[in-house]
Short mmCIF file of C-alpha atoms in Angstrom, two decimals:
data_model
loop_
_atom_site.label_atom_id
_atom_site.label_comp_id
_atom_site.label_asym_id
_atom_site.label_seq_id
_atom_site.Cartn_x
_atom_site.Cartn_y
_atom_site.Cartn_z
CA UNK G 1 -128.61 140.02 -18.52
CA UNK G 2 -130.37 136.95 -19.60
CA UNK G 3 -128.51 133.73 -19.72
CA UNK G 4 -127.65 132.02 -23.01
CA UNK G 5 -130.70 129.57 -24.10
CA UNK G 6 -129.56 127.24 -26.15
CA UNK G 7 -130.22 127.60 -30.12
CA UNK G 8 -132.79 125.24 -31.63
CA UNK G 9 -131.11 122.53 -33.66
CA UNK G 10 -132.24 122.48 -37.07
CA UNK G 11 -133.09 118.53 -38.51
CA UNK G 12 -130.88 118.78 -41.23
CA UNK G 13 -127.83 118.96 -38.49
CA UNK G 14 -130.28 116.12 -36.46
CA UNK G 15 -129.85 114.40 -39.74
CA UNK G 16 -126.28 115.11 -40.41
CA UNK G 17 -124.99 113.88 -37.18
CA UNK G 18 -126.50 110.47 -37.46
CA UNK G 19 -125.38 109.97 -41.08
CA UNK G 20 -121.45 111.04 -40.10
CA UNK G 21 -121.53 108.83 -36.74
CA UNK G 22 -122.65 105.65 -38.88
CA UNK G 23 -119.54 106.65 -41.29
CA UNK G 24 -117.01 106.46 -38.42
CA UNK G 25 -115.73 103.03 -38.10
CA UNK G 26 -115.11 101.27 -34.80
CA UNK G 27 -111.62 100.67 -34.26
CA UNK G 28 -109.14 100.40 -31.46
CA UNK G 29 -107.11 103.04 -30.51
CA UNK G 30 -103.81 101.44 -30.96
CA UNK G 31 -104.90 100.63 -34.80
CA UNK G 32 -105.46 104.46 -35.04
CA UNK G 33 -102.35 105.59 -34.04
CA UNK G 34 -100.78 103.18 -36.24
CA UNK G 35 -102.54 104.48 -39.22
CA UNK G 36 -101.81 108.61 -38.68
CA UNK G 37 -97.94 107.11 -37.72
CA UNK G 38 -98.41 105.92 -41.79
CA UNK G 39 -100.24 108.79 -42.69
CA UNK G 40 -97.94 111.65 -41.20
CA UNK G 41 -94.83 110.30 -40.87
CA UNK G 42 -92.85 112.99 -39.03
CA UNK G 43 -95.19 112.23 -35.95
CA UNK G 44 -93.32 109.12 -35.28
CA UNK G 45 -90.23 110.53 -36.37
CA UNK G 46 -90.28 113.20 -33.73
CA UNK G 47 -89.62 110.15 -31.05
CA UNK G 48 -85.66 110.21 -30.72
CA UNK G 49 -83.81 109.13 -28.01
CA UNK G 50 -82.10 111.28 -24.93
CA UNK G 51 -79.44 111.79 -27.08
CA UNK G 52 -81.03 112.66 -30.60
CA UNK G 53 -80.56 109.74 -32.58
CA UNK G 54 -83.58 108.19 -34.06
CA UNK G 55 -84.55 104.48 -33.42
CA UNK G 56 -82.94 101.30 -35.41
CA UNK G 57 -85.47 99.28 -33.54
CA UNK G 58 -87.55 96.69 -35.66
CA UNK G 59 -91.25 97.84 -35.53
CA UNK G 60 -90.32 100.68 -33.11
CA UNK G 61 -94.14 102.86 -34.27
CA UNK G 62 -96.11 99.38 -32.93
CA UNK G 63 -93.78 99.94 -29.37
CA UNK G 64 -94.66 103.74 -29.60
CA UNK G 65 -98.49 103.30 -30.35
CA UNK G 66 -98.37 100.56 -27.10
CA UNK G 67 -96.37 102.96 -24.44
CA UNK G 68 -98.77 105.67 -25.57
CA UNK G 69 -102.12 103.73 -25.18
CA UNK G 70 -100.71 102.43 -22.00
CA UNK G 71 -99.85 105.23 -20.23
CA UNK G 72 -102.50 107.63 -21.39
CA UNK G 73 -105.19 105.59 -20.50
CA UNK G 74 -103.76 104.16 -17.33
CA UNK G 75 -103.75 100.62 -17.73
CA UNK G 76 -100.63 99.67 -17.52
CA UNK G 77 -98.19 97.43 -19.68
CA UNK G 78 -100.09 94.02 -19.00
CA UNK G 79 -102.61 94.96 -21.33
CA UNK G 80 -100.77 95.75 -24.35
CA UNK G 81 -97.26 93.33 -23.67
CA UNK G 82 -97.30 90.25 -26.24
CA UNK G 83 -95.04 87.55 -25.62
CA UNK G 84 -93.62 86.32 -28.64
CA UNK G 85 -93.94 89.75 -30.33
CA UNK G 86 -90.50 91.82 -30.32
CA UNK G 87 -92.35 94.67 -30.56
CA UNK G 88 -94.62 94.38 -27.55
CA UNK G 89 -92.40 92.66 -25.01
CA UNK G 90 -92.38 94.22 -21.72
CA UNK G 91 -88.53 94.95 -21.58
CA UNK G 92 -88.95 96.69 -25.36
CA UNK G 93 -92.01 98.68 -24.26
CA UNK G 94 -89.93 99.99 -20.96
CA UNK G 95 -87.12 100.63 -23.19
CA UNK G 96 -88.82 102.85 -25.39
CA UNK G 97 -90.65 104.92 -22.68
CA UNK G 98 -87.26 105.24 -20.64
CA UNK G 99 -85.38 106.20 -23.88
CA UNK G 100 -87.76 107.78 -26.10
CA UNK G 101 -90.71 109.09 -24.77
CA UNK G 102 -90.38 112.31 -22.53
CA UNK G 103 -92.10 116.10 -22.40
CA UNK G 104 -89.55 116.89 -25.56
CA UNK G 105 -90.55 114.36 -27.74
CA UNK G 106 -94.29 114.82 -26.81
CA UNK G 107 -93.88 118.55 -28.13
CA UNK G 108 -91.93 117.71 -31.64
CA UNK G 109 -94.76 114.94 -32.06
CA UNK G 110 -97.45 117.20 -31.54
CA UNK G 111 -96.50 120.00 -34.11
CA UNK G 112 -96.65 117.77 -37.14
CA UNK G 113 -100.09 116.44 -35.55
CA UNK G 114 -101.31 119.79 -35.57
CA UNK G 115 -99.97 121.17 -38.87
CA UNK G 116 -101.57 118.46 -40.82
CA UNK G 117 -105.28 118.81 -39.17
CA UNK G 118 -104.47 122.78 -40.23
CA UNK G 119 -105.25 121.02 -44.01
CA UNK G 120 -108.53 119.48 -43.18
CA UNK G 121 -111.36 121.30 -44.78
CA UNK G 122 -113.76 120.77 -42.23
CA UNK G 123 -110.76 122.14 -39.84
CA UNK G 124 -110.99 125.44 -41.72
CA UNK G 125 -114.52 125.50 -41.52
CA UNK G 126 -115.01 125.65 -38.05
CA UNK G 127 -112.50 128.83 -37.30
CA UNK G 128 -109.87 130.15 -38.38
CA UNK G 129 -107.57 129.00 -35.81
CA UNK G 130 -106.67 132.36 -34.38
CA UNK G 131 -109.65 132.07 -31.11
CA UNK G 132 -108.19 129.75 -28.26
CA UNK G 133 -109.56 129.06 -25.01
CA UNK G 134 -107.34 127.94 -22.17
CA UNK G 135 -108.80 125.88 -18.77
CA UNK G 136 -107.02 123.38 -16.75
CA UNK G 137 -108.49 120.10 -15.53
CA UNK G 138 -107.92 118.64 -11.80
CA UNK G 139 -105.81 115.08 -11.55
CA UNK G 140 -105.72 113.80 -8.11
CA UNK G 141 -102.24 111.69 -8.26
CA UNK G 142 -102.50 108.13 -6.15
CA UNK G 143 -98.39 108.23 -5.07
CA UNK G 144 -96.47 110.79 -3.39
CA UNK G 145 -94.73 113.60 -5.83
CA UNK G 146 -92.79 116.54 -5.67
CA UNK G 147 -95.49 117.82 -8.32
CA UNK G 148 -98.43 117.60 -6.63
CA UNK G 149 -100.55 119.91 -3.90
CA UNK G 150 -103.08 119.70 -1.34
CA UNK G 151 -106.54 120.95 -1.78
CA UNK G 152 -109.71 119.35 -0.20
CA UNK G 153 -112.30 120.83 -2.73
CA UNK G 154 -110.60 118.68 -6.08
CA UNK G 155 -108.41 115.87 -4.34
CA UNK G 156 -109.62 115.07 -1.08
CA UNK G 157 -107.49 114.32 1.39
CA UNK G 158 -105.23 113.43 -1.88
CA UNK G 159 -102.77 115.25 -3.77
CA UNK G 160 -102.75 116.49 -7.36
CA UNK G 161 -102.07 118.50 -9.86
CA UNK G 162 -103.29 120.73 -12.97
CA UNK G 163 -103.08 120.63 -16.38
CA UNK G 164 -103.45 123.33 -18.12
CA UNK G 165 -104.31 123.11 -21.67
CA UNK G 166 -105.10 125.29 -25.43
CA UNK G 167 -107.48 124.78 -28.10
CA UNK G 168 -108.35 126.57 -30.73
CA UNK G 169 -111.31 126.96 -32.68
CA UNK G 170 -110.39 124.39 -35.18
CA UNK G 171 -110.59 121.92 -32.35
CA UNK G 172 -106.57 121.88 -32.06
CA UNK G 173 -104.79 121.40 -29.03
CA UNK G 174 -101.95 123.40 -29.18
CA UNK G 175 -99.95 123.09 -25.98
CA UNK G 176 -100.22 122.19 -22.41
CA UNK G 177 -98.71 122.65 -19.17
CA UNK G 178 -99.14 120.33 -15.60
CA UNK G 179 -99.19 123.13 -12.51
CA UNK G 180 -98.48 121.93 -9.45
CA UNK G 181 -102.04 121.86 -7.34
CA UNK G 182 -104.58 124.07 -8.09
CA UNK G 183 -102.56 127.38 -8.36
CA UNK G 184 -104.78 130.26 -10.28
CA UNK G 185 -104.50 129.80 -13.74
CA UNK G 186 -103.61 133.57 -14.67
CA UNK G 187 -100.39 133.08 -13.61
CA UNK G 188 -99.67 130.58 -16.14
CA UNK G 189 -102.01 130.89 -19.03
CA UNK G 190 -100.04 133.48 -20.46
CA UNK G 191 -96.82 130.96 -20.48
CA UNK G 192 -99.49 128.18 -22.38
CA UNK G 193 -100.15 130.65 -25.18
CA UNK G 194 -96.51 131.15 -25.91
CA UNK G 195 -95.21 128.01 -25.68
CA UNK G 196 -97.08 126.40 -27.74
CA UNK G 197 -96.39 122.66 -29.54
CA UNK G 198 -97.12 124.47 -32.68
CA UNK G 199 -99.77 126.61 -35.03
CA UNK G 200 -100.13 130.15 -35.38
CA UNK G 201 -99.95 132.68 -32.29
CA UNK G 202 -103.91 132.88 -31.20
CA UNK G 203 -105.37 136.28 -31.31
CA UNK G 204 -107.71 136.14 -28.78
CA UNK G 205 -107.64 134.23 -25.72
CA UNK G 206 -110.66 132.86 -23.63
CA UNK G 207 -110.67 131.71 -20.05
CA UNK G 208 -113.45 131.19 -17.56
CA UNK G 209 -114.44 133.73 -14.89
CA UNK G 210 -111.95 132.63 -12.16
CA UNK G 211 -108.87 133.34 -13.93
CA UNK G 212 -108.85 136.27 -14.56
CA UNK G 213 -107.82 139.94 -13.47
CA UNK G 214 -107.01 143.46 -14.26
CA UNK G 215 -102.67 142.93 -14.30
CA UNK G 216 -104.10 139.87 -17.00
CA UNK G 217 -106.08 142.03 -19.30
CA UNK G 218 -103.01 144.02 -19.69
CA UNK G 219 -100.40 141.86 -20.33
CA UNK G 220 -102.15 140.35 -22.87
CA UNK G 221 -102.95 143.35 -24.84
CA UNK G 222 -99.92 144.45 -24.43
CA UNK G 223 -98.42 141.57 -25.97
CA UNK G 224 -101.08 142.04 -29.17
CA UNK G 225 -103.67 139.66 -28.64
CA UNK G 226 -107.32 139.97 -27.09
CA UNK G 227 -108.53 138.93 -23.61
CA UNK G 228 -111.93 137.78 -23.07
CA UNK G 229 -112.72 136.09 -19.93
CA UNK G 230 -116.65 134.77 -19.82
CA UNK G 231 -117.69 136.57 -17.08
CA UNK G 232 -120.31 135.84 -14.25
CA UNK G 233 -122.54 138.32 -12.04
CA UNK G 234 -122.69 141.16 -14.70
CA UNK G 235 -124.44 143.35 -11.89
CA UNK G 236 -121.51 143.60 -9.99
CA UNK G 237 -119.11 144.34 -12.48
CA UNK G 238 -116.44 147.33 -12.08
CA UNK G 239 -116.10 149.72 -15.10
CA UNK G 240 -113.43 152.02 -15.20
CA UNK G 241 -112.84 155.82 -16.77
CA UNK G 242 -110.39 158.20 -18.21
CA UNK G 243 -112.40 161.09 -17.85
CA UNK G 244 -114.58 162.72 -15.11
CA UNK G 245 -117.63 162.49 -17.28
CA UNK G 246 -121.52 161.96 -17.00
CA UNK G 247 -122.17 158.44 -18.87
CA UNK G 248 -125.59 158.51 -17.36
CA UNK G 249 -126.99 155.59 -16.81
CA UNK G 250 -123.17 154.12 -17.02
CA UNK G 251 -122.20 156.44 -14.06
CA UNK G 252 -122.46 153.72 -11.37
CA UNK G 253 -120.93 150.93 -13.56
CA UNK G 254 -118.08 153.43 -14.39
CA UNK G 255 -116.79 154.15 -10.77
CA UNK G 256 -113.24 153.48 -11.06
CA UNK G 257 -110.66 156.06 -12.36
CA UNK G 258 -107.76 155.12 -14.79
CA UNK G 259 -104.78 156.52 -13.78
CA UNK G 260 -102.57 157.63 -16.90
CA UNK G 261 -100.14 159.46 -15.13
CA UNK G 262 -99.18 156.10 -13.18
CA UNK G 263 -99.10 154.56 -16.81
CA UNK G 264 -96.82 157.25 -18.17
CA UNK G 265 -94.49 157.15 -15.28
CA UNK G 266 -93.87 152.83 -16.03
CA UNK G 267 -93.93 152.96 -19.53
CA UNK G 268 -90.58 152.42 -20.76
CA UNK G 269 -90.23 149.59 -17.59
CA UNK G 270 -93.83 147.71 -18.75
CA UNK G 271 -92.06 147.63 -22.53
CA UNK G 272 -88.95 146.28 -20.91
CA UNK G 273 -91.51 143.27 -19.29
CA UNK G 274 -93.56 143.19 -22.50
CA UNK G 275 -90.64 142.27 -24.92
CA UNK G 276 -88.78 140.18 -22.41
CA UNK G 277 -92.02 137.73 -21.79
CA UNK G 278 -92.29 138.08 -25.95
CA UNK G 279 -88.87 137.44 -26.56
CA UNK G 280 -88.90 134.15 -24.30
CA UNK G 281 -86.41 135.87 -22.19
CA UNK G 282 -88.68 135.47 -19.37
CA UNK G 283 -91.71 133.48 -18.09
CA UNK G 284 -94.99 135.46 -18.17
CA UNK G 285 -95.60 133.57 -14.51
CA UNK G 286 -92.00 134.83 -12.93
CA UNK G 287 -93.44 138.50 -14.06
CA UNK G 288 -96.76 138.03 -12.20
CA UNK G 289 -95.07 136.54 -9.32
CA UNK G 290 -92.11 139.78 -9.63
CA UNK G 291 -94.94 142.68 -10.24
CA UNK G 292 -97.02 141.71 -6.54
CA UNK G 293 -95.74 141.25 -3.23
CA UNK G 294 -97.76 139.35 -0.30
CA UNK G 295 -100.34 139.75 -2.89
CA UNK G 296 -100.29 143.26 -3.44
CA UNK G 297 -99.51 144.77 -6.47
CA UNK G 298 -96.40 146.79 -6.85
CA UNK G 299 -96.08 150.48 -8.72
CA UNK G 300 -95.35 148.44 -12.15
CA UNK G 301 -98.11 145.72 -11.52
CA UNK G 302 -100.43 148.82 -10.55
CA UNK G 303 -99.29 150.38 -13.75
CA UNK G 304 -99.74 147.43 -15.72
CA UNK G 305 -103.07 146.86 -14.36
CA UNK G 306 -104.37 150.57 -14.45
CA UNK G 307 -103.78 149.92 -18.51
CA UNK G 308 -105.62 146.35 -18.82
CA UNK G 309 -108.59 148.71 -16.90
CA UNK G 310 -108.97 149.90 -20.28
CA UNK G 311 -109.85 146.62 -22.17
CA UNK G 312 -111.61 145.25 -19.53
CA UNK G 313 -113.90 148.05 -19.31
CA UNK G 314 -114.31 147.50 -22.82
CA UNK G 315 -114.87 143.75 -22.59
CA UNK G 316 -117.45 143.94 -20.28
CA UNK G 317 -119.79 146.65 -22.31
CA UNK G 318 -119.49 144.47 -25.11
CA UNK G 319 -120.18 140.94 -23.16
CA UNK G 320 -123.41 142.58 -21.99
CA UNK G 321 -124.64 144.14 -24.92
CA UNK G 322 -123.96 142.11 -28.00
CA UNK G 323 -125.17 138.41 -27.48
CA UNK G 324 -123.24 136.42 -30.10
CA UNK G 325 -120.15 138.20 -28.56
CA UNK G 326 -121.13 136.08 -25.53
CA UNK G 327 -122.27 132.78 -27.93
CA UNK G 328 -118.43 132.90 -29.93
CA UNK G 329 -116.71 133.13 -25.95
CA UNK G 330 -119.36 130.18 -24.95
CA UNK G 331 -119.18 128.11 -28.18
CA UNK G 332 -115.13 127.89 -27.76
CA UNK G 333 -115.23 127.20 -24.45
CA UNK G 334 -117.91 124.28 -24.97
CA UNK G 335 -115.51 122.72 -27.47
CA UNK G 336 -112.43 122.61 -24.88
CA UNK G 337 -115.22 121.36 -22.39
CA UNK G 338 -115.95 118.23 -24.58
CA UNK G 339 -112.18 117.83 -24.97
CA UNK G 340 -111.74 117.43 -21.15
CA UNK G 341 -114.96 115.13 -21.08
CA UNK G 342 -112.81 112.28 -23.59
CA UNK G 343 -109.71 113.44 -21.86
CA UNK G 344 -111.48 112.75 -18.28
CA UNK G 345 -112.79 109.27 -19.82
CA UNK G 346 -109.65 108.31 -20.59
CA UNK G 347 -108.50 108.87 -17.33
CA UNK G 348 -109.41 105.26 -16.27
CA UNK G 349 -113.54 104.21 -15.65
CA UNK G 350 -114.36 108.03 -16.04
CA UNK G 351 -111.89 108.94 -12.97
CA UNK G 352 -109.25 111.98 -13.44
CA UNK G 353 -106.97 110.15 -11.34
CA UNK G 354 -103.36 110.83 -13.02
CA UNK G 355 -100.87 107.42 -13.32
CA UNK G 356 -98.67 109.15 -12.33
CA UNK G 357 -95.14 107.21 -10.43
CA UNK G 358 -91.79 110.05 -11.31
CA UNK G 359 -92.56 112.36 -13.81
CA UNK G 360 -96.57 113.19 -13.91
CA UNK G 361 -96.00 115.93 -16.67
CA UNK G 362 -94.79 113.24 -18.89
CA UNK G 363 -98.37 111.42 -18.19
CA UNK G 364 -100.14 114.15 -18.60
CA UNK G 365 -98.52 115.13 -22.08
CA UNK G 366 -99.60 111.47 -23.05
CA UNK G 367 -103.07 112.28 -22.52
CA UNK G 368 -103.08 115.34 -24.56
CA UNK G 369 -100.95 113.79 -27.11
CA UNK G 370 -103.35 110.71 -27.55
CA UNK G 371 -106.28 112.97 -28.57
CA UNK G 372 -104.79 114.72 -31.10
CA UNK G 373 -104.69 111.94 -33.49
CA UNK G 374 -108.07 111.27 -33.19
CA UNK G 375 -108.67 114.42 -34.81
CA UNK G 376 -107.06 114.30 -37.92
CA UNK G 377 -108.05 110.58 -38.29
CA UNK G 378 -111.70 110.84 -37.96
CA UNK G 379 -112.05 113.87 -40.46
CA UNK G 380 -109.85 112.46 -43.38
CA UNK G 381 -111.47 108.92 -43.15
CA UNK G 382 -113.29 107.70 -46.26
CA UNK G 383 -117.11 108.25 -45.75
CA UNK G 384 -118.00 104.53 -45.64
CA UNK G 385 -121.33 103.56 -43.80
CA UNK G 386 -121.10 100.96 -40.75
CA UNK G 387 -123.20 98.19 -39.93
CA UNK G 388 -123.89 98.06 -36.51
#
């Protein structure tokens, strides 16, 4: 199979991008999320305190918009502390991070964030929001933590950790999750996809070739969406049957044997796990870790993954054969790729090195919550041209 070459780009969209890049105005990032705080209100509404109240505090969105520029793009409080300025004094600012900002108030903030780039036209012109890919990005994290991990291929002789993020078609981010070290990201992508900030449910979900497997492919069906994985070394793909069969020049790729006794036998136990992970009752990751011992599947996992045989069979007739199958699992996946490129930039000097000092999920929710703004700013901004 031939890899993707990229599709000529016409010079009207040559033209296009040029005339929409002069339109966007330069303007600091604190300024931005000032204006969306104006323009959606319940985004800075969703900061309360520990204990639910919301904030008496003079100015409080101007202290927001300066903890989350500080923290997100690791630079600290000396950048953005005024003397003089209630607002931006340094005990204020640590005030409002120790009392209102934390991985609950992230969430709340984000939904409304989301919801309103939902009503963008261009928004809806991209997708319908129901395609999502999920990938995690390495953060090596510069002071000891309970969250963090070895491993010498991301972090060095460092720790870190992963966070593992959604988008959807529409360019949305629609949830994250920080995972200690560099654990496989099967075992928590299905967990991302249900607990999301907000938006609908996605349909289909796409990951890259490492994280996925057969015990994957059939949770995922089984809890009504689509799996597809982008997939490397077609040649050596496994395809699996029901039936004994010639499929001619499919014999070889069709090897493996679907076992539907084995399915039969677990059903009414793989609904029981199906409407528990559904239900919230229980994490899709505690199943995974539950269903294989030592790294073995056990009779339910073997079960479970005997049925996602099925739709991975499927998947990978389909990835071979029909080329803008491939192009729609590529094109999301390039947009969640340019997402981690502005997320890794503001990391600090192009560095994903995580500020991260007690509670790194909380810094890594700042990150994904300061490019969602962004989003809904730059497509509802007047189309005024920019001298440059």
């Amino acid at each position: 199979m031939a890899k993707l070459a990229a599709l000529p780009e016409p010079p009207s969209l040559i033209d296009l991008r040029k005339r929409v890049l002069a339109m966007l105005p330069r303007v600091d990032l604190p300024e931005l999320l000032l204006e969306v705080m104006g323009r959606v209100p319940p985004f800075e509404a969703a900061f309360t305190s520990v204990a639910g109240g919301v904030s008496k505090l003079a100015d409080f969105h101007v202290s927001v918009a300066a903890c989350l520029t500080a923290q997100a793009l690791n630079i600290g409080y000396a950048p953005v502390v005024k003397a003089g300025t209630p607002a931006l004094e340094r005990g204020r600012l640590s005030h409002v991070v120790q009392n209102y900002l934390s991985a609950e108030t992230y969430t709340l903030a984000n939904a409304p964030l989301i919801d309103e780039q939902g009503k963008i036209g261009f928004a809806q012109a991209l997708g319908g929001g129901l395609v999502a890919a999920i990938d995690g990005m390495r953060f090596v994290v510069p002071v000891p933590s309970i969250y963090t991990r070895p491993n010498k291929k991301f972090f060095g002789r460092s720790r870190g950790v992963t966070w593992l993020n959604m988008i959807n078609d529409r360019g949305v981010g629609l949830g994250a999750k920080v995972v200690t070290g560099t654990v496989r990201d099967s075992l928590h992508m299905i967990d991302v996809a249900f607990r999301r900030d907000g938006g609908p449910r996605p349909e289909v979900l796409v990951t890259d070739t490492g994280s996925y497997s057969d015990v994957v492919f059939g949770l995922v069906h089984l809890l009504g969406m689509q799996y597809r994985p982008a997939l490397a070394d077609i040649p050596d793909q496994k395809g699996w049957r029901i039936q004994n069969a010639d499929y001619g020049s499919l014999s070889r790729f069709a090897r493996g044997k679907i076992d539907l006794e084995k399915i039969k036998r677990h059903w009414n136990d793989i609904l029981r796990v199906v409407v528990s992970i559904y239900t919230g009752e229980i994490r899709a990751y505690d199943v995974m870790r539950m269903i294989q011992r030592d790294g073995n599947p056990t009779p339910l996992g073997e079960a479970i993954a005997h049925y996602g045989r099925i739709f991975k069979t499927l998947h990978i007739l389909t990835y071979a054969v029909e080329e803008p199958y491939r192009r729609d699992i590529k094109g999301v996946r390039n947009l969640q790729e340019s997402r981690h490129a502005l997320a890794g930039l503001s990391a600090g000097r192009g560095r994903r090195r995580a500020a991260v000092t007690l509670r790194p999920p909380a810094h890594q929710r700042d990150r994904h919550l300061l490019l969602r703004p962004a989003q809904p700013w730059s497509r509802r901004r007047p189309a005024v041209p920019q001298s440059r």
